[in-house]
Every structure is written in structure tokens, then in C-alpha cells.
Amino acid sequence: MGLTGGTLNDAKKAKIEEKIVFSIFYLFGFLVIGILFTIVGYVFLNGIGVINMEFFFGDSNPLKVILGIERTFDGIWNSIIGTLALVILAVLLSIPFGIFGAIYLQEYAKDNLLTKIIRFSSDSLAGLPSIVFGLFGYAIAIKTVGPSLLIGGLTLSFMILPIIIRATEEGLKSVSPGLREASLALGATKWQTILKVVIPSALPQIITGIILAMGRCAEETAAIIFTAATAFSFGLGLFNRVETLSFSLYIIATEYSNAEELKLAYGIALVLITIMFILFGIANIIKNKFKLSHG
């Protein structure tokens, strides 16, 4: 009886400990969600009041501005376009190197000193402060075409390259070895197996990494101050400086003279957060679609 009673007491203690641990996990989970909603809610309450057509397009005609017939000089539309241009350029420059680099590391490279050095370099690159990337990009700019969309996109591509490499590597690792073996057994070459079987199966993780990289580009300020950003741009071109949401936010938040100007900063922050949420939402939709199609 004593042994049975002791076993029951141990079982009860284990259940109580499990409940306590799960309660702590739930508490921290709700705490993280609470912090997110507090920050977003605060920005929303302070910024929603300035969101209107004039905030985006100034005194210009919205339709003409969107169609490129007319330019706006006092709205944030140029900053939105400049931000998207930087993001798209950076991603286009980094995707080939990121994906093919990850394929080499995961599918072809042997586990030797060179591979370890490459992975260590990639991780170190991911940990560098963004201002260092900005100074490096500025050094390139003054030796070549000067601060511009091209140099800014190139600098951001260096920053997000490790994100794409790591996401692609993790995606390739998640593909079952059985799929590779089955493809090779049917007579496909290794490259055909990678191209037709492995990459499609890993695509959800790859796309998620790309979207996360886009989010990193959209919110970056320090790296583009020296390489691409300006308070007023004279048109979108590879060799022109561009307006960006993050830089506009920085300028207003550090130089505002009254409460109304500060509200404009909150409005820009709200637009930037909205763009980030849209990007992450698209990532989840695409990821879920590919999971269903390859499930």
C-alpha cells in the first residue's frame, strides 16, 4: 500500500508541476502578445488621426500621383514608393546568392573547415550593426556613383543575405531524405532532384525567409542614411537618392516643433507597421498554400 500511495503522490506532484510550468509558459506567451498589442495600439491611437488623403498625397491629385502623371511634394507617397523600390531591389540582388549559396552548403559542400568558415561568416554578417553596413555602403558610394537607390539596395542586400541563406538551408534540411532517394532511384540527376523535388518542397520556408528579409529592409534606417535616403527626392531612378518611410519618420521624430508634427511621425510609423503586417500576412498565406499543395 505504501508503495502504491507513494506512486500516486508522485503522479499528483508531477501533474501539479506540469500545470505550473504550462501556466508560466502561457503567462509569458500572453505577455509577449500584450507587449505587441500595447506598442501597436499606442502607435495606432496616436497616428490614426492624421491618416487621410492629404497625408499621403498632399495637395496633389491622388489618382494622377498614383498613375505617375503628377508629383506630390508634401505627402508620404514618395516615401512609400522609395521604400518599396529599395526593398524590391535589395531582395532581387540577394535572392540568387542566398538561395544558390544555401543549396551549395546543404546539398554539395562537405562538412569541412571551408564550410564551417562560410557558415560562421554568414552568422557574423547577420550580427553586424546596421550602421556598419551603412558606412561600408557609403565607402562604396563615394568611390562609384554616390549615394543612390542602387547603393542603398546593394547595402541592404548584404544585410538580408544571411536571413535568406539560413531560411533556405532550414527549408532544404526539412525535406525528407526519402524524397531525394526516390527521385534518384527513378533516374533523375542530383541537380534535377534539387530543382524538381527539393526546392518545391522547401519553398514555404524559402518564401518566408524572403518576406522576413523584406520586412528587415522596410524598417531599416541606419544603413540607408549614408547610402540612399533623402528628405526630398527628384524622381525614382537607380542613381538618385530616394525618400523612405523609416528616414522620414526619423527626421520628423527628431526635429518636430509641435504636437501636430509629432502626430505625423506616429502616422508614418502606423503606415510602416501596416506594411510590415501585410508582408508577414502574405508570407503566412503563401506558406500555408504551399504546405497544402505539397502535403
mmCIF file of C-alpha atoms in Angstrom:
data_model
loop_
_atom_site.group_PDB
_atom_site.id
_atom_site.type_symbol
_atom_site.label_atom_id
_atom_site.label_comp_id
_atom_site.label_asym_id
_atom_site.label_seq_id
_atom_site.Cartn_x
_atom_site.Cartn_y
_atom_site.Cartn_z
ATOM 1 C CA MET A 1 0.000 0.000 0.000
ATOM 2 C CA GLY A 2 2.828 2.330 0.925
ATOM 3 C CA LEU A 3 4.442 1.863 -2.463
ATOM 4 C CA THR A 4 1.152 2.448 -4.289
ATOM 5 C CA GLY A 5 0.423 5.547 -2.221
ATOM 6 C CA GLY A 6 3.905 6.891 -2.922
ATOM 7 C CA THR A 7 3.470 6.312 -6.648
ATOM 8 C CA LEU A 8 0.111 8.161 -6.640
ATOM 9 C CA ASN A 9 1.621 11.063 -4.716
ATOM 10 C CA ASP A 10 4.494 11.267 -7.225
ATOM 11 C CA ALA A 11 1.981 11.250 -10.088
ATOM 12 C CA LYS A 12 -0.020 14.059 -8.467
ATOM 13 C CA LYS A 13 3.137 16.078 -7.868
ATOM 14 C CA ALA A 14 4.179 15.581 -11.483
ATOM 15 C CA LYS A 15 0.755 16.801 -12.694
ATOM 16 C CA ILE A 16 0.911 19.849 -10.416
ATOM 17 C CA GLU A 17 4.424 20.685 -11.626
ATOM 18 C CA GLU A 18 3.278 20.281 -15.229
ATOM 19 C CA LYS A 19 0.353 22.658 -14.642
ATOM 20 C CA ILE A 20 2.655 25.208 -13.021
ATOM 21 C CA VAL A 21 5.146 25.025 -15.914
ATOM 22 C CA PHE A 22 2.372 25.331 -18.539
ATOM 23 C CA SER A 23 0.904 28.274 -16.617
ATOM 24 C CA ILE A 24 4.296 30.020 -16.731
ATOM 25 C CA PHE A 25 4.537 29.332 -20.493
ATOM 26 C CA TYR A 26 1.044 30.753 -21.048
ATOM 27 C CA LEU A 27 1.897 33.781 -18.908
ATOM 28 C CA PHE A 28 4.996 34.602 -20.951
ATOM 29 C CA GLY A 29 3.111 33.944 -24.193
ATOM 30 C CA PHE A 30 0.326 36.365 -23.232
ATOM 31 C CA LEU A 31 2.958 38.838 -22.011
ATOM 32 C CA VAL A 32 4.622 38.875 -25.445
ATOM 33 C CA ILE A 33 1.250 39.314 -27.167
ATOM 34 C CA GLY A 34 0.349 42.040 -24.678
ATOM 35 C CA ILE A 35 3.575 43.962 -25.373
ATOM 36 C CA LEU A 36 2.958 43.743 -29.131
ATOM 37 C CA PHE A 37 -0.639 44.961 -28.846
ATOM 38 C CA THR A 38 0.406 47.728 -26.435
ATOM 39 C CA ILE A 39 3.025 49.093 -28.835
ATOM 40 C CA VAL A 40 0.847 48.772 -31.932
ATOM 41 C CA GLY A 41 -2.204 50.111 -30.078
ATOM 42 C CA TYR A 42 -0.277 53.138 -28.805
ATOM 43 C CA VAL A 43 1.013 53.965 -32.292
ATOM 44 C CA PHE A 44 -2.458 53.385 -33.752
ATOM 45 C CA LEU A 45 -4.204 55.700 -31.274
ATOM 46 C CA ASN A 46 -1.658 58.463 -31.800
ATOM 47 C CA GLY A 47 -1.319 58.082 -35.566
ATOM 48 C CA ILE A 48 -4.766 57.209 -36.915
ATOM 49 C CA GLY A 49 -5.960 60.817 -36.647
ATOM 50 C CA VAL A 50 -3.593 62.050 -39.364
ATOM 51 C CA ILE A 51 -4.315 59.265 -41.871
ATOM 52 C CA ASN A 52 -6.129 60.818 -44.816
ATOM 53 C CA MET A 53 -5.590 61.563 -48.490
ATOM 54 C CA GLU A 54 -3.661 64.738 -47.753
ATOM 55 C CA PHE A 55 -1.291 62.779 -45.503
ATOM 56 C CA PHE A 56 -0.439 60.502 -48.440
ATOM 57 C CA PHE A 57 -0.645 62.877 -51.399
ATOM 58 C CA GLY A 58 -0.547 66.427 -50.038
ATOM 59 C CA ASP A 59 -2.403 68.878 -52.288
ATOM 60 C CA SER A 60 -1.850 66.750 -55.406
ATOM 61 C CA ASN A 61 -4.492 64.669 -57.152
ATOM 62 C CA PRO A 62 -4.234 61.121 -55.702
ATOM 63 C CA LEU A 63 -5.144 59.343 -58.938
ATOM 64 C CA LYS A 64 -2.677 61.383 -61.015
ATOM 65 C CA VAL A 65 0.072 60.777 -58.456
ATOM 66 C CA ILE A 66 -0.554 57.015 -58.440
ATOM 67 C CA LEU A 67 -0.515 56.950 -62.251
ATOM 68 C CA GLY A 68 2.716 58.951 -62.313
ATOM 69 C CA ILE A 69 1.179 61.914 -64.136
ATOM 70 C CA GLU A 70 1.716 64.329 -61.262
ATOM 71 C CA ARG A 71 4.226 64.509 -58.393
ATOM 72 C CA THR A 72 3.457 65.158 -54.743
ATOM 73 C CA PHE A 73 5.742 67.367 -52.692
ATOM 74 C CA ASP A 74 4.265 67.237 -49.188
ATOM 75 C CA GLY A 75 2.771 63.760 -48.740
ATOM 76 C CA ILE A 76 4.383 60.445 -47.855
ATOM 77 C CA TRP A 77 3.585 58.742 -51.166
ATOM 78 C CA ASN A 78 7.148 59.265 -52.394
ATOM 79 C CA SER A 79 8.443 57.681 -49.179
ATOM 80 C CA ILE A 80 6.234 54.627 -49.709
ATOM 81 C CA ILE A 81 7.424 54.222 -53.307
ATOM 82 C CA GLY A 82 11.063 54.759 -52.290
ATOM 83 C CA THR A 83 10.770 52.180 -49.517
ATOM 84 C CA LEU A 84 9.229 49.602 -51.853
ATOM 85 C CA ALA A 85 11.873 50.301 -54.514
ATOM 86 C CA LEU A 86 14.689 49.743 -52.004
ATOM 87 C CA VAL A 87 13.069 46.556 -50.697
ATOM 88 C CA ILE A 88 12.480 45.079 -54.162
ATOM 89 C CA LEU A 89 15.988 45.936 -55.380
ATOM 90 C CA ALA A 90 17.664 44.521 -52.258
ATOM 91 C CA VAL A 91 15.674 41.293 -52.444
ATOM 92 C CA LEU A 92 16.333 40.836 -56.164
ATOM 93 C CA LEU A 93 20.068 41.299 -55.593
ATOM 94 C CA SER A 94 20.235 38.913 -52.630
ATOM 95 C CA ILE A 95 17.903 36.062 -53.688
ATOM 96 C CA PRO A 96 20.232 34.387 -56.254
ATOM 97 C CA PHE A 97 23.252 34.461 -53.927
ATOM 98 C CA GLY A 98 21.206 33.448 -50.893
ATOM 99 C CA ILE A 99 19.387 30.512 -52.470
ATOM 100 C CA PHE A 100 22.283 29.126 -54.507
ATOM 101 C CA GLY A 101 24.656 29.633 -51.580
ATOM 102 C CA ALA A 102 22.330 27.654 -49.322
ATOM 103 C CA ILE A 103 21.966 24.906 -51.944
ATOM 104 C CA TYR A 104 25.737 24.603 -52.141
ATOM 105 C CA LEU A 105 26.135 24.466 -48.352
ATOM 106 C CA GLN A 106 23.347 21.956 -47.811
ATOM 107 C CA GLU A 107 23.457 19.752 -50.889
ATOM 108 C CA TYR A 108 27.027 19.826 -52.201
ATOM 109 C CA ALA A 109 29.508 21.095 -49.615
ATOM 110 C CA LYS A 110 31.247 18.625 -47.345
ATOM 111 C CA ASP A 111 31.417 19.189 -43.604
ATOM 112 C CA ASN A 112 34.934 20.609 -43.591
ATOM 113 C CA LEU A 113 36.786 23.727 -42.474
ATOM 114 C CA LEU A 114 35.750 25.774 -45.523
ATOM 115 C CA THR A 115 32.054 25.064 -44.925
ATOM 116 C CA LYS A 116 32.400 25.997 -41.260
ATOM 117 C CA ILE A 117 34.125 29.256 -42.194
ATOM 118 C CA ILE A 118 31.342 30.114 -44.669
ATOM 119 C CA ARG A 119 28.615 29.429 -42.095
ATOM 120 C CA PHE A 120 30.491 31.367 -39.413
ATOM 121 C CA SER A 121 30.930 34.297 -41.820
ATOM 122 C CA SER A 122 27.220 34.252 -42.668
ATOM 123 C CA ASP A 123 26.229 34.234 -38.987
ATOM 124 C CA SER A 124 28.721 37.019 -38.242
ATOM 125 C CA LEU A 125 27.300 39.078 -41.112
ATOM 126 C CA ALA A 126 23.820 38.685 -39.624
ATOM 127 C CA GLY A 127 25.066 40.034 -36.301
ATOM 128 C CA LEU A 128 26.804 43.166 -37.566
ATOM 129 C CA PRO A 129 25.205 46.501 -36.548
ATOM 130 C CA SER A 130 23.317 48.103 -39.403
ATOM 131 C CA ILE A 131 25.324 51.321 -39.081
ATOM 132 C CA VAL A 132 28.433 49.329 -40.067
ATOM 133 C CA PHE A 133 26.677 48.265 -43.272
ATOM 134 C CA GLY A 134 25.771 51.915 -43.816
ATOM 135 C CA LEU A 135 29.375 53.072 -43.509
ATOM 136 C CA PHE A 136 30.543 50.277 -45.804
ATOM 137 C CA GLY A 137 27.888 51.236 -48.356
ATOM 138 C CA TYR A 138 28.923 54.876 -48.090
ATOM 139 C CA ALA A 139 32.535 53.896 -48.812
ATOM 140 C CA ILE A 140 31.322 52.176 -51.977
ATOM 141 C CA ALA A 141 29.132 55.162 -52.868
ATOM 142 C CA ILE A 142 31.872 57.792 -52.702
ATOM 143 C CA LYS A 143 34.117 55.619 -54.888
ATOM 144 C CA THR A 144 31.417 54.983 -57.510
ATOM 145 C CA VAL A 145 28.092 56.665 -58.302
ATOM 146 C CA GLY A 146 27.432 58.336 -54.963
ATOM 147 C CA PRO A 147 24.560 57.726 -52.519
ATOM 148 C CA SER A 148 21.627 56.400 -54.532
ATOM 149 C CA LEU A 149 18.895 53.805 -54.801
ATOM 150 C CA LEU A 150 21.405 51.384 -56.339
ATOM 151 C CA ILE A 151 23.935 51.691 -53.485
ATOM 152 C CA GLY A 152 21.192 51.582 -50.859
ATOM 153 C CA GLY A 153 19.692 48.428 -52.371
ATOM 154 C CA LEU A 154 23.142 46.835 -52.605
ATOM 155 C CA THR A 155 23.867 47.657 -48.944
ATOM 156 C CA LEU A 156 20.540 46.227 -47.789
ATOM 157 C CA SER A 157 21.148 43.093 -49.871
ATOM 158 C CA PHE A 158 24.312 42.461 -47.825
ATOM 159 C CA MET A 159 22.257 42.788 -44.645
ATOM 160 C CA ILE A 160 19.495 40.353 -45.608
ATOM 161 C CA LEU A 161 21.704 37.789 -47.350
ATOM 162 C CA PRO A 162 22.246 35.744 -44.139
ATOM 163 C CA ILE A 163 18.473 35.677 -43.497
ATOM 164 C CA ILE A 164 17.779 34.171 -46.927
ATOM 165 C CA ILE A 165 20.690 31.721 -46.657
ATOM 166 C CA ARG A 166 19.561 30.473 -43.247
ATOM 167 C CA ALA A 167 15.868 30.223 -44.207
ATOM 168 C CA THR A 168 16.735 28.338 -47.413
ATOM 169 C CA GLU A 169 19.094 25.993 -45.570
ATOM 170 C CA GLU A 170 16.454 25.181 -42.958
ATOM 171 C CA GLY A 171 13.922 24.577 -45.721
ATOM 172 C CA LEU A 172 16.272 22.198 -47.543
ATOM 173 C CA LYS A 173 17.023 20.351 -44.292
ATOM 174 C CA SER A 174 13.312 19.811 -43.674
ATOM 175 C CA VAL A 175 12.851 17.881 -46.940
ATOM 176 C CA SER A 176 12.664 14.158 -46.259
ATOM 177 C CA PRO A 177 15.710 12.149 -47.461
ATOM 178 C CA GLY A 178 13.233 9.628 -48.843
ATOM 179 C CA LEU A 179 12.079 12.117 -51.481
ATOM 180 C CA ARG A 180 15.645 12.602 -52.677
ATOM 181 C CA GLU A 181 16.307 8.862 -52.750
ATOM 182 C CA ALA A 182 13.078 8.155 -54.637
ATOM 183 C CA SER A 183 13.914 10.775 -57.261
ATOM 184 C CA LEU A 184 17.460 9.468 -57.724
ATOM 185 C CA ALA A 185 16.147 5.884 -57.920
ATOM 186 C CA LEU A 186 13.899 6.919 -60.813
ATOM 187 C CA GLY A 187 16.954 8.057 -62.784
ATOM 188 C CA ALA A 188 16.977 11.795 -62.067
ATOM 189 C CA THR A 189 20.310 13.529 -61.630
ATOM 190 C CA LYS A 190 21.170 15.257 -58.371
ATOM 191 C CA TRP A 191 20.540 18.707 -59.863
ATOM 192 C CA GLN A 192 17.194 17.580 -61.319
ATOM 193 C CA THR A 193 16.250 16.210 -57.904
ATOM 194 C CA ILE A 194 17.142 19.501 -56.236
ATOM 195 C CA LEU A 195 15.327 21.565 -58.862
ATOM 196 C CA LYS A 196 12.196 19.436 -59.268
ATOM 197 C CA VAL A 197 11.769 17.876 -55.823
ATOM 198 C CA VAL A 198 13.793 19.518 -53.064
ATOM 199 C CA ILE A 199 13.283 23.224 -53.844
ATOM 200 C CA PRO A 200 9.478 22.941 -54.376
ATOM 201 C CA SER A 201 9.184 21.119 -51.052
ATOM 202 C CA ALA A 202 11.321 23.733 -49.285
ATOM 203 C CA LEU A 203 9.610 26.699 -50.960
ATOM 204 C CA PRO A 204 7.367 27.667 -47.979
ATOM 205 C CA GLN A 205 10.394 28.234 -45.746
ATOM 206 C CA ILE A 206 12.314 29.980 -48.542
ATOM 207 C CA ILE A 207 9.439 32.371 -49.230
ATOM 208 C CA THR A 208 9.012 33.045 -45.520
ATOM 209 C CA GLY A 209 12.709 33.943 -45.287
ATOM 210 C CA ILE A 210 12.382 36.292 -48.262
ATOM 211 C CA ILE A 211 9.361 38.038 -46.737
ATOM 212 C CA LEU A 212 11.167 38.416 -43.396
ATOM 213 C CA ALA A 213 14.103 39.890 -45.301
ATOM 214 C CA MET A 214 11.734 42.338 -46.981
ATOM 215 C CA GLY A 215 10.454 43.374 -43.567
ATOM 216 C CA ARG A 216 14.015 43.975 -42.398
ATOM 217 C CA CYS A 217 14.661 46.176 -45.427
ATOM 218 C CA ALA A 218 11.463 48.184 -44.986
ATOM 219 C CA GLU A 219 12.219 49.203 -41.394
ATOM 220 C CA GLU A 220 15.954 49.867 -41.816
ATOM 221 C CA THR A 221 17.191 53.402 -41.178
ATOM 222 C CA ALA A 222 20.863 53.421 -40.157
ATOM 223 C CA ALA A 223 22.091 51.577 -43.252
ATOM 224 C CA ILE A 224 20.351 53.919 -45.708
ATOM 225 C CA ILE A 225 21.087 57.268 -44.074
ATOM 226 C CA PHE A 226 24.507 57.343 -45.737
ATOM 227 C CA THR A 227 23.674 55.350 -48.857
ATOM 228 C CA ALA A 228 20.259 56.237 -50.260
ATOM 229 C CA ALA A 229 17.881 58.288 -48.108
ATOM 230 C CA THR A 230 16.997 61.940 -48.579
ATOM 231 C CA ALA A 231 14.320 64.305 -47.289
ATOM 232 C CA PHE A 232 13.206 65.110 -50.843
ATOM 233 C CA SER A 233 13.800 63.114 -53.998
ATOM 234 C CA PHE A 234 13.729 64.342 -57.582
ATOM 235 C CA GLY A 235 12.339 61.161 -59.097
ATOM 236 C CA LEU A 236 12.788 57.438 -58.812
ATOM 237 C CA GLY A 237 15.965 56.266 -60.522
ATOM 238 C CA LEU A 238 18.805 53.869 -59.820
ATOM 239 C CA PHE A 239 21.286 56.730 -59.436
ATOM 240 C CA ASN A 240 19.004 59.061 -57.458
ATOM 241 C CA ARG A 241 18.546 59.309 -53.727
ATOM 242 C CA VAL A 242 15.088 58.229 -52.541
ATOM 243 C CA GLU A 243 12.680 59.141 -49.771
ATOM 244 C CA THR A 244 11.834 56.297 -47.371
ATOM 245 C CA LEU A 245 9.312 55.856 -44.596
ATOM 246 C CA SER A 246 11.910 54.996 -41.967
ATOM 247 C CA PHE A 247 14.073 58.047 -42.781
ATOM 248 C CA SER A 248 11.051 60.371 -42.903
ATOM 249 C CA LEU A 249 9.993 59.031 -39.511
ATOM 250 C CA TYR A 250 13.485 59.605 -38.131
ATOM 251 C CA ILE A 251 13.623 63.199 -39.399
ATOM 252 C CA ILE A 252 10.189 64.178 -38.048
ATOM 253 C CA ALA A 253 10.625 62.367 -34.714
ATOM 254 C CA THR A 254 13.970 64.079 -34.035
ATOM 255 C CA GLU A 255 13.128 67.551 -35.349
ATOM 256 C CA TYR A 256 9.427 68.093 -34.601
ATOM 257 C CA SER A 257 8.490 71.501 -33.159
ATOM 258 C CA ASN A 258 4.905 70.871 -32.033
ATOM 259 C CA ALA A 259 2.405 68.125 -31.210
ATOM 260 C CA GLU A 260 0.929 68.135 -34.720
ATOM 261 C CA GLU A 261 4.266 67.308 -36.317
ATOM 262 C CA LEU A 262 4.804 64.534 -33.768
ATOM 263 C CA LYS A 263 1.442 63.052 -34.794
ATOM 264 C CA LEU A 264 2.753 62.915 -38.365
ATOM 265 C CA ALA A 265 5.606 60.753 -37.086
ATOM 266 C CA TYR A 266 3.109 58.406 -35.453
ATOM 267 C CA GLY A 267 1.148 58.319 -38.707
ATOM 268 C CA ILE A 268 4.251 57.292 -40.668
ATOM 269 C CA ALA A 269 5.034 54.665 -38.022
ATOM 270 C CA LEU A 270 1.491 53.306 -38.388
ATOM 271 C CA VAL A 271 1.861 53.060 -42.182
ATOM 272 C CA LEU A 272 5.221 51.297 -41.753
ATOM 273 C CA ILE A 273 3.757 48.820 -39.243
ATOM 274 C CA THR A 274 0.830 48.183 -41.591
ATOM 275 C CA ILE A 275 3.207 47.398 -44.462
ATOM 276 C CA MET A 276 5.129 45.012 -42.194
ATOM 277 C CA PHE A 277 1.941 43.219 -41.162
ATOM 278 C CA ILE A 278 0.873 42.942 -44.799
ATOM 279 C CA LEU A 279 4.234 41.392 -45.725
ATOM 280 C CA PHE A 280 4.088 38.886 -42.866
ATOM 281 C CA GLY A 281 0.453 38.096 -43.683
ATOM 282 C CA ILE A 282 1.374 37.393 -47.309
ATOM 283 C CA ALA A 283 4.194 35.146 -46.080
ATOM 284 C CA ASN A 284 1.811 33.090 -43.970
ATOM 285 C CA ILE A 285 -0.762 32.771 -46.769
ATOM 286 C CA ILE A 286 1.875 31.628 -49.276
ATOM 287 C CA LYS A 287 3.418 29.273 -46.740
ATOM 288 C CA ASN A 288 0.075 27.664 -45.946
ATOM 289 C CA LYS A 289 -0.807 27.323 -49.636
ATOM 290 C CA PHE A 290 2.442 25.515 -50.412
ATOM 291 C CA LYS A 291 2.028 23.320 -47.339
ATOM 292 C CA LEU A 292 -1.400 22.253 -48.575
ATOM 293 C CA SER A 293 -0.221 21.672 -52.146
ATOM 294 C CA HIS A 294 2.771 19.588 -51.011
ATOM 295 C CA GLY A 295 1.031 17.984 -48.042
#
